[in-house]
mmCIF file of C-alpha atoms in Angstrom:
data_model
loop_
_atom_site.group_PDB
_atom_site.id
_atom_site.type_symbol
_atom_site.label_atom_id
_atom_site.label_comp_id
_atom_site.label_asym_id
_atom_site.label_seq_id
_atom_site.Cartn_x
_atom_site.Cartn_y
_atom_site.Cartn_z
ATOM 1 C CA MET A 241 -6.591 4.244 -13.202
ATOM 2 C CA THR A 242 -9.427 6.728 -12.952
ATOM 3 C CA ARG A 243 -10.707 9.234 -10.722
ATOM 4 C CA LEU A 244 -14.051 10.099 -9.565
ATOM 5 C CA GLN A 245 -15.569 12.680 -6.567
ATOM 6 C CA PRO A 246 -16.354 10.428 -3.475
ATOM 7 C CA LEU A 247 -19.972 8.980 -3.233
ATOM 8 C CA ARG A 248 -20.853 10.500 -0.358
ATOM 9 C CA THR A 249 -24.355 8.977 0.204
ATOM 10 C CA PHE A 250 -23.293 5.483 -0.646
ATOM 11 C CA LEU A 251 -20.221 5.657 1.410
ATOM 12 C CA ALA A 252 -22.634 6.885 4.586
ATOM 13 C CA CYS A 253 -24.593 3.389 3.466
ATOM 14 C CA ALA A 254 -21.473 1.525 3.290
ATOM 15 C CA ARG A 255 -20.635 2.679 6.621
ATOM 16 C CA GLN A 256 -23.053 1.543 8.134
ATOM 17 C CA LEU A 257 -23.247 -2.116 6.800
ATOM 18 C CA ALA A 258 -19.542 -2.316 7.887
ATOM 19 C CA ALA A 259 -20.253 -1.432 11.433
ATOM 20 C CA LEU A 260 -22.714 -4.656 11.607
ATOM 21 C CA ALA A 261 -20.188 -6.740 13.723
ATOM 22 C CA GLY A 262 -20.550 -10.351 11.657
ATOM 23 C CA VAL A 263 -22.484 -9.268 8.668
ATOM 24 C CA VAL A 264 -21.271 -10.426 5.246
ATOM 25 C CA ALA A 265 -21.981 -7.837 2.938
ATOM 26 C CA THR A 266 -21.671 -6.607 -0.702
ATOM 27 C CA ALA A 267 -21.604 -2.539 -1.057
ATOM 28 C CA SER A 268 -20.916 -1.473 -4.727
ATOM 29 C CA ALA A 269 -21.075 2.021 -6.127
ATOM 30 C CA LEU A 270 -24.362 2.227 -8.401
ATOM 31 C CA LEU A 271 -22.812 3.992 -11.323
ATOM 32 C CA ALA A 272 -22.508 2.321 -14.315
ATOM 33 C CA PRO A 273 -18.229 2.691 -15.454
ATOM 34 C CA ALA A 274 -17.889 4.556 -18.602
ATOM 35 C CA ALA A 275 -17.099 2.742 -21.867
ATOM 36 C CA HIS A 276 -13.718 4.356 -22.798
ATOM 37 C CA ALA A 277 -11.232 6.730 -21.028
ATOM 38 C CA GLN A 278 -10.044 9.543 -22.458
ATOM 39 C CA THR A 279 -6.334 10.237 -22.166
ATOM 40 C CA ALA A 280 -5.756 13.012 -19.902
ATOM 41 C CA PRO A 281 -3.752 15.743 -21.502
ATOM 42 C CA ALA A 282 -1.667 16.261 -18.264
ATOM 43 C CA MET A 283 -1.336 15.051 -14.459
ATOM 44 C CA ALA A 284 -3.000 17.859 -13.515
ATOM 45 C CA THR A 285 -6.058 16.926 -15.358
ATOM 46 C CA PHE A 286 -5.792 13.410 -14.388
ATOM 47 C CA CYS A 287 -5.355 13.857 -10.554
ATOM 48 C CA LYS A 288 -8.696 16.038 -10.659
ATOM 49 C CA ALA A 289 -12.234 14.304 -10.389
ATOM 50 C CA GLY A 290 -13.159 12.554 -13.571
ATOM 51 C CA PHE A 291 -12.708 9.459 -15.709
ATOM 52 C CA ALA A 292 -9.060 9.695 -17.697
ATOM 53 C CA ALA A 293 -6.292 7.246 -18.634
ATOM 54 C CA TYR A 294 -2.782 8.201 -18.258
ATOM 55 C CA PRO A 295 -1.055 11.216 -19.809
ATOM 56 C CA ASP A 296 1.205 10.125 -22.698
ATOM 57 C CA GLY A 297 3.883 11.959 -20.997
ATOM 58 C CA ILE A 298 4.452 9.291 -18.035
ATOM 59 C CA GLN A 299 4.145 6.276 -20.205
ATOM 60 C CA GLY A 300 7.707 5.342 -19.779
ATOM 61 C CA LEU A 301 7.478 5.056 -15.933
ATOM 62 C CA PRO A 302 6.904 1.569 -14.363
ATOM 63 C CA PRO A 303 3.472 0.694 -13.101
ATOM 64 C CA ILE A 304 4.729 0.912 -9.608
ATOM 65 C CA PHE A 305 5.149 4.809 -9.689
ATOM 66 C CA LYS A 306 2.286 5.245 -11.885
ATOM 67 C CA TYR A 307 -0.363 3.916 -9.534
ATOM 68 C CA ASN A 308 0.947 6.344 -6.773
ATOM 69 C CA LEU A 309 1.313 9.152 -8.627
ATOM 70 C CA CYS A 310 -1.175 11.702 -7.526
ATOM 71 C CA TRP A 311 -1.024 10.820 -3.448
ATOM 72 C CA TRP A 312 2.771 10.842 -3.885
ATOM 73 C CA LEU A 313 2.570 14.357 -5.405
ATOM 74 C CA GLU A 314 0.165 15.497 -2.771
ATOM 75 C CA ASP A 315 1.986 14.309 0.260
ATOM 76 C CA ALA A 316 5.314 15.906 -1.256
ATOM 77 C CA GLY A 317 3.644 19.070 -1.635
ATOM 78 C CA ILE A 318 4.082 19.018 -5.461
ATOM 79 C CA ALA A 319 1.731 20.459 -7.698
ATOM 80 C CA PRO A 320 0.540 18.194 -10.313
ATOM 81 C CA ALA A 321 0.745 21.053 -12.718
ATOM 82 C CA ALA A 322 4.576 21.555 -11.755
ATOM 83 C CA PHE A 323 5.182 17.994 -12.027
ATOM 84 C CA ASP A 324 3.663 18.232 -15.741
ATOM 85 C CA GLN A 325 6.633 20.798 -16.712
ATOM 86 C CA VAL A 326 9.304 18.361 -15.498
ATOM 87 C CA VAL A 327 8.105 15.804 -17.740
ATOM 88 C CA ALA A 328 7.188 18.075 -20.280
ATOM 89 C CA ALA A 329 10.873 19.102 -20.395
ATOM 90 C CA ALA A 330 11.600 15.660 -21.843
ATOM 91 C CA PRO A 331 11.364 14.400 -25.651
ATOM 92 C CA ARG A 332 8.042 12.531 -26.408
ATOM 93 C CA PRO A 333 7.702 9.559 -26.027
ATOM 94 C CA ALA A 334 10.270 9.944 -23.355
ATOM 95 C CA SER A 335 12.195 6.727 -22.148
ATOM 96 C CA HIS A 336 12.529 5.703 -18.664
ATOM 97 C CA GLN A 337 16.034 6.506 -18.762
ATOM 98 C CA GLU A 338 14.923 10.139 -20.021
ATOM 99 C CA LEU A 339 12.757 10.659 -17.250
ATOM 100 C CA VAL A 340 15.124 9.208 -14.722
ATOM 101 C CA SER A 341 17.701 11.881 -15.720
ATOM 102 C CA ARG A 342 15.129 14.345 -15.364
ATOM 103 C CA PHE A 343 13.857 13.481 -11.873
ATOM 104 C CA ARG A 344 17.105 12.867 -10.678
ATOM 105 C CA ALA A 345 18.135 16.390 -11.344
ATOM 106 C CA HIS A 346 15.517 17.708 -9.791
ATOM 107 C CA ALA A 347 15.758 15.103 -6.654
ATOM 108 C CA ASP A 348 19.761 16.579 -6.392
ATOM 109 C CA ALA A 349 18.201 20.171 -6.541
ATOM 110 C CA HIS A 350 15.748 19.794 -3.641
ATOM 111 C CA ALA A 351 18.128 18.045 -1.574
ATOM 112 C CA GLN A 352 20.837 20.856 -1.603
ATOM 113 C CA ALA A 353 17.917 23.103 -0.926
ATOM 114 C CA ALA A 354 16.993 20.850 2.154
ATOM 115 C CA ARG A 355 20.576 20.930 3.023
ATOM 116 C CA ARG A 356 20.876 24.908 3.050
ATOM 117 C CA LEU A 357 17.476 24.838 5.095
ATOM 118 C CA ASP A 358 18.691 22.007 7.599
ATOM 119 C CA THR A 359 21.430 23.916 9.323
ATOM 120 C CA GLY A 360 20.947 21.856 12.592
ATOM 121 C CA GLY A 361 19.344 22.810 15.988
ATOM 122 C CA LEU A 362 15.692 23.015 14.448
ATOM 123 C CA VAL A 363 12.783 22.748 16.685
ATOM 124 C CA PRO A 364 10.637 19.570 15.036
ATOM 125 C CA GLY A 365 7.507 21.148 14.234
ATOM 126 C CA SER A 366 8.799 24.825 14.076
ATOM 127 C CA GLN A 367 8.479 26.822 10.720
ATOM 128 C CA ALA A 368 12.147 26.583 9.864
ATOM 129 C CA ALA A 369 11.976 23.051 10.307
ATOM 130 C CA LEU A 370 8.664 22.578 8.440
ATOM 131 C CA ALA A 371 10.506 24.603 5.303
ATOM 132 C CA ALA A 372 13.445 21.953 5.415
ATOM 133 C CA ALA A 373 11.234 19.040 5.731
ATOM 134 C CA GLY A 374 9.157 20.260 2.792
ATOM 135 C CA GLU A 375 12.446 20.165 0.489
ATOM 136 C CA TRP A 376 13.328 17.159 1.770
ATOM 137 C CA ARG A 377 9.970 15.532 0.722
ATOM 138 C CA LYS A 378 10.156 16.916 -2.639
ATOM 139 C CA ALA A 379 13.725 15.136 -2.967
ATOM 140 C CA ALA A 380 12.359 12.079 -1.988
ATOM 141 C CA PHE A 381 9.597 12.289 -4.446
ATOM 142 C CA TYR A 382 11.711 12.596 -7.255
ATOM 143 C CA GLY A 383 14.241 10.316 -6.090
ATOM 144 C CA LYS A 384 11.904 7.470 -5.462
ATOM 145 C CA LEU A 385 11.021 7.824 -9.315
ATOM 146 C CA THR A 386 14.615 6.985 -9.995
ATOM 147 C CA ARG A 387 14.893 3.720 -8.404
ATOM 148 C CA ARG A 388 13.951 0.559 -10.019
ATOM 149 C CA PRO A 389 12.244 -2.183 -8.452
ATOM 150 C CA GLN A 390 13.942 -4.361 -5.760
ATOM 151 C CA GLN A 391 16.382 -1.612 -5.487
ATOM 152 C CA ALA A 392 17.713 -0.919 -2.035
ATOM 153 C CA PRO A 393 16.678 2.408 0.012
ATOM 154 C CA THR A 394 18.683 5.189 -1.126
ATOM 155 C CA ASP A 395 18.634 9.027 -0.645
ATOM 156 C CA ASP A 396 14.547 9.001 -1.226
ATOM 157 C CA LEU A 397 14.461 6.670 1.999
ATOM 158 C CA ARG A 398 17.077 9.092 4.350
ATOM 159 C CA ALA A 399 15.265 12.339 2.843
ATOM 160 C CA SER A 400 11.712 10.798 3.977
ATOM 161 C CA GLU A 401 12.603 9.553 7.439
ATOM 162 C CA ARG A 402 14.681 13.387 7.854
ATOM 163 C CA ALA A 403 11.182 14.968 6.899
ATOM 164 C CA LEU A 404 9.443 12.969 9.135
ATOM 165 C CA GLN A 405 12.065 13.911 12.098
ATOM 166 C CA LEU A 406 11.655 17.611 11.450
ATOM 167 C CA THR A 407 7.863 17.608 11.236
ATOM 168 C CA GLY A 408 7.788 15.383 14.819
ATOM 169 C CA THR A 409 6.266 12.618 13.418
ATOM 170 C CA ALA A 410 9.243 10.311 13.410
ATOM 171 C CA PRO A 411 8.561 6.683 13.710
ATOM 172 C CA GLU A 412 10.385 4.234 16.113
ATOM 173 C CA ARG A 413 12.408 1.738 13.987
ATOM 174 C CA ILE A 414 11.580 -2.068 14.941
ATOM 175 C CA GLU A 415 13.798 -4.641 13.404
ATOM 176 C CA ALA A 416 12.982 -8.204 13.291
ATOM 177 C CA THR A 417 14.249 -11.781 11.798
ATOM 178 C CA LEU A 418 12.598 -14.619 10.304
ATOM 179 C CA ASP A 419 14.761 -17.409 9.262
ATOM 180 C CA GLY A 420 17.927 -15.461 9.708
ATOM 181 C CA LYS A 421 16.724 -12.435 7.598
ATOM 182 C CA ARG A 422 16.337 -9.335 8.586
ATOM 183 C CA PHE A 423 13.040 -6.899 8.115
ATOM 184 C CA VAL A 424 12.677 -3.238 9.733
ATOM 185 C CA GLY A 425 9.152 -1.890 10.164
ATOM 186 C CA TYR A 426 8.183 1.478 11.568
ATOM 187 C CA PHE A 427 5.815 1.391 14.668
ATOM 188 C CA GLN A 428 4.104 4.293 16.154
ATOM 189 C CA PRO A 429 2.076 4.817 19.209
ATOM 190 C CA ALA A 430 -1.613 5.900 18.892
ATOM 191 C CA ALA A 431 -2.301 9.425 18.746
ATOM 192 C CA SER A 432 -3.664 9.415 22.217
ATOM 193 C CA GLN A 433 -0.831 9.799 24.640
ATOM 194 C CA GLY A 434 -0.258 7.156 27.773
ATOM 195 C CA VAL A 435 -2.909 4.596 26.306
ATOM 196 C CA ARG A 436 -2.738 0.945 25.483
ATOM 197 C CA ALA A 437 -3.728 0.895 22.191
ATOM 198 C CA PRO A 438 -4.993 -1.909 19.730
ATOM 199 C CA LEU A 439 -2.699 -2.227 16.787
ATOM 200 C CA VAL A 440 -2.952 -2.242 13.087
ATOM 201 C CA ILE A 441 -0.114 -4.056 11.127
ATOM 202 C CA VAL A 442 0.033 -2.058 7.733
ATOM 203 C CA PHE A 443 1.393 -3.679 4.336
ATOM 204 C CA GLY A 444 2.624 -1.440 1.508
ATOM 205 C CA GLY A 445 2.248 -2.370 -1.965
ATOM 206 C CA LEU A 446 4.820 -4.037 -4.480
ATOM 207 C CA ASP A 447 7.973 -2.231 -3.832
ATOM 208 C CA ASN A 448 6.509 0.442 -1.823
ATOM 209 C CA PHE A 449 8.652 1.672 1.002
ATOM 210 C CA LYS A 450 7.660 2.026 4.733
ATOM 211 C CA THR A 451 7.569 6.021 4.180
ATOM 212 C CA GLU A 452 5.114 6.069 1.340
ATOM 213 C CA MET A 453 2.315 4.837 3.736
ATOM 214 C CA ALA A 454 2.175 7.839 6.028
ATOM 215 C CA ARG A 455 -1.620 8.958 5.048
ATOM 216 C CA HIS A 456 -2.411 4.961 5.945
ATOM 217 C CA VAL A 457 -0.982 5.031 8.975
ATOM 218 C CA ALA A 458 -2.380 8.754 9.969
ATOM 219 C CA ALA A 459 -5.781 7.497 9.247
ATOM 220 C CA MET A 460 -5.196 4.429 11.630
ATOM 221 C CA ARG A 461 -3.774 6.513 14.321
ATOM 222 C CA ALA A 462 -6.640 8.810 14.089
ATOM 223 C CA ARG A 463 -9.163 6.400 14.760
ATOM 224 C CA GLY A 464 -7.084 5.320 18.141
ATOM 225 C CA PHE A 465 -4.800 2.557 16.731
ATOM 226 C CA ALA A 466 -0.918 2.147 17.065
ATOM 227 C CA THR A 467 0.463 1.061 14.040
ATOM 228 C CA LEU A 468 3.370 -1.134 12.625
ATOM 229 C CA VAL A 469 4.387 -0.323 8.802
ATOM 230 C CA LEU A 470 6.402 -3.394 7.056
ATOM 231 C CA GLU A 471 7.426 -3.573 3.690
ATOM 232 C CA ASN A 472 6.731 -6.576 1.410
ATOM 233 C CA PRO A 473 9.490 -9.071 0.922
ATOM 234 C CA ASP A 474 12.343 -7.956 -1.343
ATOM 235 C CA THR A 475 11.619 -4.570 -0.933
ATOM 236 C CA GLY A 476 13.514 -1.776 1.000
ATOM 237 C CA GLU A 477 14.914 -2.930 4.149
ATOM 238 C CA ASN A 478 13.187 -6.630 4.199
ATOM 239 C CA THR A 479 15.590 -9.230 2.887
ATOM 240 C CA LEU A 480 12.833 -11.951 2.792
ATOM 241 C CA SER A 481 12.222 -13.417 -0.576
ATOM 242 C CA PHE A 482 8.443 -12.876 -1.668
ATOM 243 C CA ARG A 483 6.910 -16.481 -1.357
ATOM 244 C CA PRO A 484 3.773 -17.567 0.603
ATOM 245 C CA GLU A 485 5.383 -18.656 3.797
ATOM 246 C CA ALA A 486 6.667 -15.270 4.262
ATOM 247 C CA TRP A 487 3.501 -14.343 6.113
ATOM 248 C CA ARG A 488 5.281 -15.824 9.143
ATOM 249 C CA MET A 489 6.889 -12.388 9.252
ATOM 250 C CA LEU A 490 3.792 -11.318 11.114
ATOM 251 C CA ASP A 491 4.628 -13.719 14.168
ATOM 252 C CA ALA A 492 8.273 -12.352 14.196
ATOM 253 C CA ALA A 493 6.905 -8.663 14.085
ATOM 254 C CA ARG A 494 4.905 -9.239 17.012
ATOM 255 C CA ASP A 495 7.812 -10.865 19.114
ATOM 256 C CA ALA A 496 9.338 -7.596 18.678
ATOM 257 C CA LEU A 497 6.483 -5.607 20.196
ATOM 258 C CA LYS A 498 6.141 -7.750 23.087
ATOM 259 C CA GLY A 499 6.329 -6.027 26.434
ATOM 260 C CA ARG A 500 5.870 -2.781 24.883
ATOM 261 C CA PRO A 501 3.510 -0.864 27.355
ATOM 262 C CA ASP A 502 1.695 1.463 24.445
ATOM 263 C CA VAL A 503 0.244 -1.401 22.297
ATOM 264 C CA ASP A 504 -2.277 -4.162 23.028
ATOM 265 C CA LEU A 505 -1.188 -7.428 21.234
ATOM 266 C CA ALA A 506 -4.532 -9.335 22.095
ATOM 267 C CA ARG A 507 -6.298 -6.642 19.792
ATOM 268 C CA VAL A 508 -4.436 -6.718 16.252
ATOM 269 C CA GLY A 509 -5.752 -6.205 12.872
ATOM 270 C CA VAL A 510 -3.758 -6.185 9.836
ATOM 271 C CA TYR A 511 -4.192 -3.865 6.528
ATOM 272 C CA GLY A 512 -2.892 -4.614 3.323
ATOM 273 C CA TRP A 513 -2.249 -2.201 0.409
ATOM 274 C CA SER A 514 -2.424 -3.622 -3.464
ATOM 275 C CA MET A 515 0.092 -6.338 -3.555
ATOM 276 C CA GLY A 516 0.749 -5.734 0.398
ATOM 277 C CA GLY A 517 -3.000 -7.267 0.785
ATOM 278 C CA TYR A 518 -1.908 -10.789 -0.354
ATOM 279 C CA LEU A 519 0.360 -11.423 2.811
ATOM 280 C CA ALA A 520 -2.293 -9.297 4.818
ATOM 281 C CA THR A 521 -4.670 -11.682 3.818
ATOM 282 C CA LEU A 522 -2.565 -14.909 3.601
ATOM 283 C CA GLY A 523 -1.032 -14.173 6.894
ATOM 284 C CA GLY A 524 -3.883 -12.683 8.689
ATOM 285 C CA LEU A 525 -5.897 -15.472 8.219
ATOM 286 C CA GLN A 526 -3.512 -18.332 9.550
ATOM 287 C CA ALA A 527 -2.290 -16.091 12.387
ATOM 288 C CA ASP A 528 -4.831 -16.642 15.519
ATOM 289 C CA TRP A 529 -4.021 -13.726 17.385
ATOM 290 C CA ILE A 530 -5.281 -11.459 14.136
ATOM 291 C CA ALA A 531 -8.820 -10.303 14.589
ATOM 292 C CA ALA A 532 -9.579 -9.010 11.108
ATOM 293 C CA VAL A 533 -8.243 -8.330 7.593
ATOM 294 C CA VAL A 534 -8.435 -5.397 5.255
ATOM 295 C CA ASN A 535 -7.248 -6.372 1.796
ATOM 296 C CA VAL A 536 -7.196 -3.323 -0.511
ATOM 297 C CA ALA A 537 -7.060 -4.763 -4.147
ATOM 298 C CA GLY A 538 -4.256 -7.215 -3.455
ATOM 299 C CA PRO A 539 -4.553 -10.683 -5.320
ATOM 300 C CA VAL A 540 -5.159 -13.520 -3.270
ATOM 301 C CA GLU A 541 -7.299 -16.163 -5.135
ATOM 302 C CA SER A 542 -8.570 -15.730 -8.567
ATOM 303 C CA SER A 543 -6.081 -13.200 -9.573
ATOM 304 C CA PHE A 544 -3.393 -16.207 -9.554
ATOM 305 C CA ALA A 545 -5.445 -18.581 -11.922
ATOM 306 C CA SER A 546 -4.039 -18.585 -15.324
ATOM 307 C CA SER A 547 -7.219 -17.274 -17.027
ATOM 308 C CA HIS A 548 -6.194 -13.943 -15.361
ATOM 309 C CA CYS A 549 -2.443 -13.992 -14.992
ATOM 310 C CA LEU A 550 -2.016 -14.677 -18.888
ATOM 311 C CA ARG A 551 -4.029 -11.361 -19.224
ATOM 312 C CA ILE A 552 -2.603 -8.858 -16.796
ATOM 313 C CA PRO A 553 -0.321 -5.893 -18.362
ATOM 314 C CA SER A 554 3.334 -6.833 -19.701
ATOM 315 C CA SER A 555 4.779 -4.148 -17.477
ATOM 316 C CA VAL A 556 3.013 -5.845 -14.539
ATOM 317 C CA GLY A 557 4.022 -8.898 -15.531
ATOM 318 C CA ALA A 558 7.559 -8.093 -15.997
ATOM 319 C CA ALA A 559 7.745 -6.913 -12.253
ATOM 320 C CA TYR A 560 5.865 -10.227 -11.035
ATOM 321 C CA ALA A 561 8.618 -12.340 -12.820
ATOM 322 C CA LEU A 562 11.247 -10.009 -11.033
ATOM 323 C CA PHE A 563 9.881 -10.926 -7.643
ATOM 324 C CA ALA A 564 9.361 -14.141 -8.592
ATOM 325 C CA GLY A 565 13.261 -14.575 -9.211
ATOM 326 C CA LEU A 566 12.689 -14.833 -13.076
ATOM 327 C CA ALA A 567 13.670 -12.587 -15.793
ATOM 328 C CA PRO A 568 11.720 -9.825 -16.678
ATOM 329 C CA THR A 569 11.353 -11.506 -20.169
ATOM 330 C CA ALA A 570 10.384 -14.747 -18.899
ATOM 331 C CA PRO A 571 7.240 -16.420 -20.718
ATOM 332 C CA ARG A 572 4.174 -15.389 -19.118
ATOM 333 C CA ASP A 573 2.903 -19.147 -18.797
ATOM 334 C CA ALA A 574 6.399 -19.596 -16.748
ATOM 335 C CA MET A 575 5.511 -16.676 -14.486
ATOM 336 C CA CYS A 576 1.866 -17.789 -13.945
ATOM 337 C CA ALA A 577 2.951 -21.298 -13.345
ATOM 338 C CA HIS A 578 5.226 -19.908 -10.177
ATOM 339 C CA TYR A 579 2.324 -17.922 -8.882
ATOM 340 C CA ALA A 580 -0.286 -20.692 -9.224
ATOM 341 C CA ARG A 581 0.705 -22.097 -5.784
ATOM 342 C CA TYR A 582 0.324 -18.927 -4.404
ATOM 343 C CA ALA A 583 -3.596 -18.931 -4.411
ATOM 344 C CA LEU A 584 -5.044 -19.075 -1.020
ATOM 345 C CA SER A 585 -6.491 -22.474 -1.580
ATOM 346 C CA GLN A 586 -3.242 -23.656 -2.445
ATOM 347 C CA ALA A 587 -0.807 -21.956 0.477
ATOM 348 C CA MET A 588 -3.026 -22.758 3.418
ATOM 349 C CA ARG A 589 -5.681 -24.860 5.008
ATOM 350 C CA ILE A 590 -8.844 -23.079 5.334
ATOM 351 C CA GLY A 591 -10.361 -24.087 8.662
ATOM 352 C CA PRO A 592 -13.361 -23.005 10.519
ATOM 353 C CA ALA A 593 -11.257 -20.304 12.330
ATOM 354 C CA ALA A 594 -10.100 -18.968 9.087
ATOM 355 C CA GLN A 595 -13.680 -18.928 7.710
ATOM 356 C CA ARG A 596 -15.041 -16.986 10.853
ATOM 357 C CA LYS A 597 -12.346 -14.324 10.845
ATOM 358 C CA PRO A 598 -13.939 -11.161 8.956
ATOM 359 C CA VAL A 599 -12.111 -9.823 5.778
ATOM 360 C CA LEU A 600 -12.814 -6.395 4.188
ATOM 361 C CA MET A 601 -12.148 -6.719 0.203
ATOM 362 C CA LEU A 602 -12.005 -2.872 -1.071
ATOM 363 C CA ASN A 603 -11.136 -1.904 -4.953
ATOM 364 C CA GLY A 604 -12.554 -0.092 -7.887
ATOM 365 C CA LEU A 605 -14.750 -1.988 -10.337
ATOM 366 C CA LEU A 606 -12.113 -0.576 -13.223
ATOM 367 C CA GLU A 607 -9.268 -2.645 -11.588
ATOM 368 C CA ASP A 608 -6.810 -4.069 -14.439
ATOM 369 C CA LEU A 609 -4.354 -5.625 -12.209
ATOM 370 C CA THR A 610 -6.000 -7.882 -9.986
ATOM 371 C CA ALA A 611 -9.293 -9.959 -10.659
ATOM 372 C CA THR A 612 -12.349 -7.936 -10.020
ATOM 373 C CA ASP A 613 -14.231 -11.504 -8.707
ATOM 374 C CA GLU A 614 -11.406 -11.702 -5.722
ATOM 375 C CA SER A 615 -14.517 -11.564 -3.113
ATOM 376 C CA ALA A 616 -16.778 -13.945 -4.969
ATOM 377 C CA SER A 617 -13.713 -16.492 -4.964
ATOM 378 C CA LEU A 618 -12.837 -16.000 -1.322
ATOM 379 C CA ARG A 619 -17.018 -16.818 -0.469
ATOM 380 C CA ALA A 620 -16.750 -19.504 -2.728
ATOM 381 C CA LEU A 621 -13.731 -20.884 -0.023
ATOM 382 C CA GLY A 622 -16.375 -19.917 2.758
ATOM 383 C CA LEU A 623 -14.807 -16.886 4.290
ATOM 384 C CA SER A 624 -16.574 -14.230 5.795
ATOM 385 C CA VAL A 625 -16.354 -11.164 3.311
ATOM 386 C CA THR A 626 -17.619 -7.449 3.427
ATOM 387 C CA GLU A 627 -16.910 -5.949 -0.051
ATOM 388 C CA LEU A 628 -16.718 -2.388 -1.188
ATOM 389 C CA SER A 629 -16.265 -1.459 -4.372
ATOM 390 C CA TYR A 630 -16.224 1.852 -6.560
ATOM 391 C CA ALA A 631 -17.689 2.157 -9.932
ATOM 392 C CA ASN A 632 -15.359 4.433 -12.224
ATOM 393 C CA ASP A 633 -12.301 3.689 -10.179
ATOM 394 C CA GLY A 634 -9.413 1.742 -10.941
ATOM 395 C CA HIS A 635 -6.886 -0.360 -8.703
ATOM 396 C CA THR A 636 -6.915 0.359 -5.133
ATOM 397 C CA ALA A 637 -9.891 3.092 -5.619
ATOM 398 C CA GLU A 638 -7.016 5.612 -5.566
ATOM 399 C CA GLY A 639 -9.539 8.505 -6.339
ATOM 400 C CA ASN A 640 -11.788 7.884 -3.569
ATOM 401 C CA MET A 641 -8.640 6.915 -1.206
ATOM 402 C CA ARG A 642 -9.541 9.471 1.646
ATOM 403 C CA ASP A 643 -12.979 8.150 1.948
ATOM 404 C CA HIS A 644 -12.346 4.488 2.394
ATOM 405 C CA LEU A 645 -8.917 4.835 4.568
ATOM 406 C CA ARG A 646 -11.749 6.084 6.800
ATOM 407 C CA MET A 647 -13.947 3.525 6.406
ATOM 408 C CA ALA A 648 -11.533 0.638 6.735
ATOM 409 C CA ALA A 649 -10.252 2.094 10.352
ATOM 410 C CA ASP A 650 -13.604 2.360 11.463
ATOM 411 C CA TRP A 651 -14.425 -1.244 10.152
ATOM 412 C CA LEU A 652 -11.231 -2.569 11.533
ATOM 413 C CA TRP A 653 -11.843 -0.487 15.000
ATOM 414 C CA SER A 654 -15.244 -2.226 15.157
ATOM 415 C CA ARG A 655 -13.881 -5.797 14.891
ATOM 416 C CA VAL A 656 -10.648 -4.910 16.734
ATOM 417 C CA ALA A 657 -11.352 -2.929 19.824
ATOM 418 C CA SER A 658 -13.434 -5.492 21.206
ATOM 419 C CA ALA A 659 -11.686 -8.694 20.216
ATOM 420 C CA PRO A 660 -11.334 -11.541 22.859
ATOM 421 C CA ASP A 661 -8.246 -11.851 24.632
ATOM 422 C CA HIS A 662 -7.543 -15.291 23.549
ATOM 423 C CA PRO A 663 -8.630 -16.251 20.083
ATOM 424 C CA THR A 664 -9.129 -19.683 19.419
ATOM 425 C CA SER A 665 -7.565 -21.692 16.422
ATOM 426 C CA ASP A 666 -8.718 -24.818 14.776
#
């Protein structure tokens, strides 16, 4: 993971490229990546602009947490320096269990403070309500750092939902089923009242809860979209299994929204973050009612080849094994053999309709989880791909998140808002 100040001039040009409907473009930052990352002394340094590796103090955390820490801290209103003090209190090197104990204590303390402030009858958006919401957000942040992958939603999810209620931005819970298995999404209408808006379906990353995608939702709603956030299978309130055929949850989610006056289901795009980019791309290309796809650092084709799968970090490989139904200690070749069938070319028939559908691939050039040639592998399949890559940034280009969220929203709007009412299939 790395950080770099947004490349303003480059992004302005990239946005112009992205606005041209039907154009396949590759927009890559022109700064050469540095050869080595210096270890940041603390999160306060790591989360600032610059090129750095993770601080030693958080190496005991699972990768799903480390890849999200900076924007989680910001969304929770916690200064990185305050987080550094919590981590510094643990012995070095800190084990995961030692960190969990300290995070749990802070989650409990903030939850107690929130309960003292959340006295009932608070007016959403009032100063008193916002003070209570701030404590609930902090409780949720530290709480989420204590859970394991695939763990059911607990205190951190409830705390996040209460914070949203107090701020007046609570989403509507939408329930759907696929093959008898239940999943829950968060729906929010467009920011403008009384409009029948186009829809963006948002997938979070591997083990991301719906509540963690608030800033992604805000960017889409600011552009004029209604949004529906879905968790990956085997995550949060999604009881489906993480398999390629789970893309059909998109159809089930659409059915759950039929008949609403505040969303136009003839104009729909899909956005996937990290592993969420997999089902967003696989489903977005197969569902003829979806007009465009954004994939932010999700594996889709070459990432599932053994040449790449065998080289991913061991901590990430353990998480992949778990979601495959294997033991975290399963041999790497067994895990890679399982995921080989997930490759787009194996999981679907790629016909003319899929090849015409616009796909935006977005990532950092210093990516160490998914293959950096994913865009090229999709073009080799005949797909229409626009690519935006950031030099000196890593997985999901998190250091440039605010810029590329805005760009993705603009790109989707240009392709979805004017989508035909009846897309044609093969």
